Short mmCIF file of C-alpha atoms in Angstrom, two decimals:
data_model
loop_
_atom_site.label_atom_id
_atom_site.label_comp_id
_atom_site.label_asym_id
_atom_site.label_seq_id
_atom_site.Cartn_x
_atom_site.Cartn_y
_atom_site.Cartn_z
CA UNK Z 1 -3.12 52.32 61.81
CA UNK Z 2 -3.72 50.27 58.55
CA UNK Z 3 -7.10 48.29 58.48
CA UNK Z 4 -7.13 44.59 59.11
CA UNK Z 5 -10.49 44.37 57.03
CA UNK Z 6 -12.13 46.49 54.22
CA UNK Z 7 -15.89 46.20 54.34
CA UNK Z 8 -16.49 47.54 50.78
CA UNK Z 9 -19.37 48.45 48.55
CA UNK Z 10 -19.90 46.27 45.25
CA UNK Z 11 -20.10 49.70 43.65
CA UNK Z 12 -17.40 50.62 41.02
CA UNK Z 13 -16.81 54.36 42.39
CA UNK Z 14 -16.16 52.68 45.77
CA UNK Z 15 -14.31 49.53 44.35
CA UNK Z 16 -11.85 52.09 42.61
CA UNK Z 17 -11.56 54.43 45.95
CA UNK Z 18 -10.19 51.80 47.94
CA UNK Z 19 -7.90 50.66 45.22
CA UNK Z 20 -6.44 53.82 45.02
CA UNK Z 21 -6.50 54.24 48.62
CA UNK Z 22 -4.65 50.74 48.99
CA UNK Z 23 -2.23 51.46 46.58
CA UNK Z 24 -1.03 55.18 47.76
CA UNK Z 25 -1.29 53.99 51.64
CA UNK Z 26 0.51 50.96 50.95
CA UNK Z 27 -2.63 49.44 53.08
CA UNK Z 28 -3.06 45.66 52.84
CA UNK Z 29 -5.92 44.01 54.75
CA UNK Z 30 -8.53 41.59 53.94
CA UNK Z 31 -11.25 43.14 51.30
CA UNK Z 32 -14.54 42.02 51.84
CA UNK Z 33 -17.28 42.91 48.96
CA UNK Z 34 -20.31 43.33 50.37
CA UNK Z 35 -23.91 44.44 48.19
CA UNK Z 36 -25.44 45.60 51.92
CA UNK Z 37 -23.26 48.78 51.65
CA UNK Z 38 -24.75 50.12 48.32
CA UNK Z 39 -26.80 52.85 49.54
CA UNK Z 40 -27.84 51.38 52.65
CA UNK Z 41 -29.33 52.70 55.72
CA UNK Z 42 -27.66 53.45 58.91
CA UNK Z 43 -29.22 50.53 60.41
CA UNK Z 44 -28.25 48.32 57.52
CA UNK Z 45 -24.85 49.66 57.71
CA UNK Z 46 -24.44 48.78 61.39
CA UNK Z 47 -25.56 45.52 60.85
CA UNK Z 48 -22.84 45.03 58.38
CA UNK Z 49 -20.71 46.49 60.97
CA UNK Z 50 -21.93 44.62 63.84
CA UNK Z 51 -21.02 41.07 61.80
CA UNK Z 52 -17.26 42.12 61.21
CA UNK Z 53 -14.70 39.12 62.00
CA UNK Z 54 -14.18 39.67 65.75
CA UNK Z 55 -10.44 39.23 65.32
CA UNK Z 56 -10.15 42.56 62.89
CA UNK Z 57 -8.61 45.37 65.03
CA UNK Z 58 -9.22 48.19 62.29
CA UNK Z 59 -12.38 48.02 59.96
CA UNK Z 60 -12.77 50.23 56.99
CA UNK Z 61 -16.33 50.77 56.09
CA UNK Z 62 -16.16 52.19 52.42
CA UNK Z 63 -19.67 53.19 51.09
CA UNK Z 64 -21.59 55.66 50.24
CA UNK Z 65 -23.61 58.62 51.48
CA UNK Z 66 -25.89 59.76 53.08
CA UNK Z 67 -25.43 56.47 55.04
CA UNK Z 68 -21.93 56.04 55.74
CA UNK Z 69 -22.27 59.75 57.47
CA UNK Z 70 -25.47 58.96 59.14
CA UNK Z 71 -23.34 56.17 60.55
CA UNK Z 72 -20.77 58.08 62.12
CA UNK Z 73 -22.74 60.74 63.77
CA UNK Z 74 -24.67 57.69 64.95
CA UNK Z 75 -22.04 56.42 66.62
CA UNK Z 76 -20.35 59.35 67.87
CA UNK Z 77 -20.88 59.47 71.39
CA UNK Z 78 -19.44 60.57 74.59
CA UNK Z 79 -15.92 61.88 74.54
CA UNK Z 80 -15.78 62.73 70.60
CA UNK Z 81 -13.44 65.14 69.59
CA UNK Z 82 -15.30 68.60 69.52
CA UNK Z 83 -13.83 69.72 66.40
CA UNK Z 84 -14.41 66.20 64.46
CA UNK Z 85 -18.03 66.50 65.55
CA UNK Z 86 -19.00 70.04 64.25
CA UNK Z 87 -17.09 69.04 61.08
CA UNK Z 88 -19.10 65.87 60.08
CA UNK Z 89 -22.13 67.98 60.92
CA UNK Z 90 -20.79 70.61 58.68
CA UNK Z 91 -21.19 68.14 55.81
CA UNK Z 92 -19.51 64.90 54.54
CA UNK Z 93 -18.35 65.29 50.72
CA UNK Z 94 -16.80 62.74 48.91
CA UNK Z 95 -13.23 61.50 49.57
CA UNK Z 96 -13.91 62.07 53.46
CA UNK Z 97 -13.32 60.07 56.25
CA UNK Z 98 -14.62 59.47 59.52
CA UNK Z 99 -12.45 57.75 62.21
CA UNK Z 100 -14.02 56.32 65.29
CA UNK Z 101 -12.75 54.41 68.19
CA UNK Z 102 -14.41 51.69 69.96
CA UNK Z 103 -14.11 49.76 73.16
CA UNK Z 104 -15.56 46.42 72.80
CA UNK Z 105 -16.23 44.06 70.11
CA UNK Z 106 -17.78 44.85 66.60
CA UNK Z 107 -20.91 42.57 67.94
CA UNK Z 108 -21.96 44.99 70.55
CA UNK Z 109 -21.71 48.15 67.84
CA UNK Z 110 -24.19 50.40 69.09
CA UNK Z 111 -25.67 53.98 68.45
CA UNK Z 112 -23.46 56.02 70.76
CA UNK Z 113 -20.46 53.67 71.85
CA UNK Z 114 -17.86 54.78 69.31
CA UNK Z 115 -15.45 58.00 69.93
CA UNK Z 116 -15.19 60.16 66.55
CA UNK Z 117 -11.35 61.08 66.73
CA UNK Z 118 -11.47 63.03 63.08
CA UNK Z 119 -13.36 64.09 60.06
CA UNK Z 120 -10.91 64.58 56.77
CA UNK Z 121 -11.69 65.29 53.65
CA UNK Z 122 -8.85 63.72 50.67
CA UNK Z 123 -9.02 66.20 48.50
CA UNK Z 124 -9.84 69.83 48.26
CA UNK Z 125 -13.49 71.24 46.43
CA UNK Z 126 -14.92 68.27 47.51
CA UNK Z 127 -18.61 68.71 46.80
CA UNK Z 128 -21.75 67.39 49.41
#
């Protein structure tokens, strides 16, 4: 399912990702540049999160580590897939993705209420 918005870091290296992304997806969706991303915090990060248009079905959150994957395991809670969870613990290189599924609006985003459905990682050598 393609993402209604893009909540993007100001950062080049992420500015570039989702163009590329965008471009070999054929994803369209409203791109919102925010600073708050650049090597935030989890709680920062959920924040931004948290204040996504209520009428955006799929959000994209494209940022940076260690926070984007402290956000996921953050909100991985009851009934995430097994696998997805031992892989995000595994690591999170660059070029990965985290998909989680909520019930609810982006307002009520809290540590635990999101389902991790997968962990991928785009490309192969990826390094932590």
């Amino acid at each position: 399912m393609a993402p209604t918005l893009v909540l993007c870091s100001t950062a080049l290296r992420t500015r570039e990702t989702w163009a590329a992304v965008s471009e070999t997806s054929g994803f369209g969706g409203l791109v919102e540049h925010e600073r708050r991303i650049y090597n935030a915090p989890v709680e920062q990060l959920l924040q931004v999160v948290q204040g996504a248009d209520e009428d955006a079905r799929v959000v994209a959150l494209v940022g940076h580590s260690p926070g984007v994957p402290g956000l996921a395991a953050t909100l991985a809670g009851e009934g995430s897939d097994a696998d997805a969870v031992r892989t995000l613990e595994e690591g999170y290189p660059t070029c990965t993705i985290a998909v989680l599924e909520i019930s609810g609006d982006w307002a009520d985003l809290a540590p635990g209420s999101a389902r991790l459905l997968a962990v991928h990682t785009a490309r192969d050598g990826a390094e932590a």
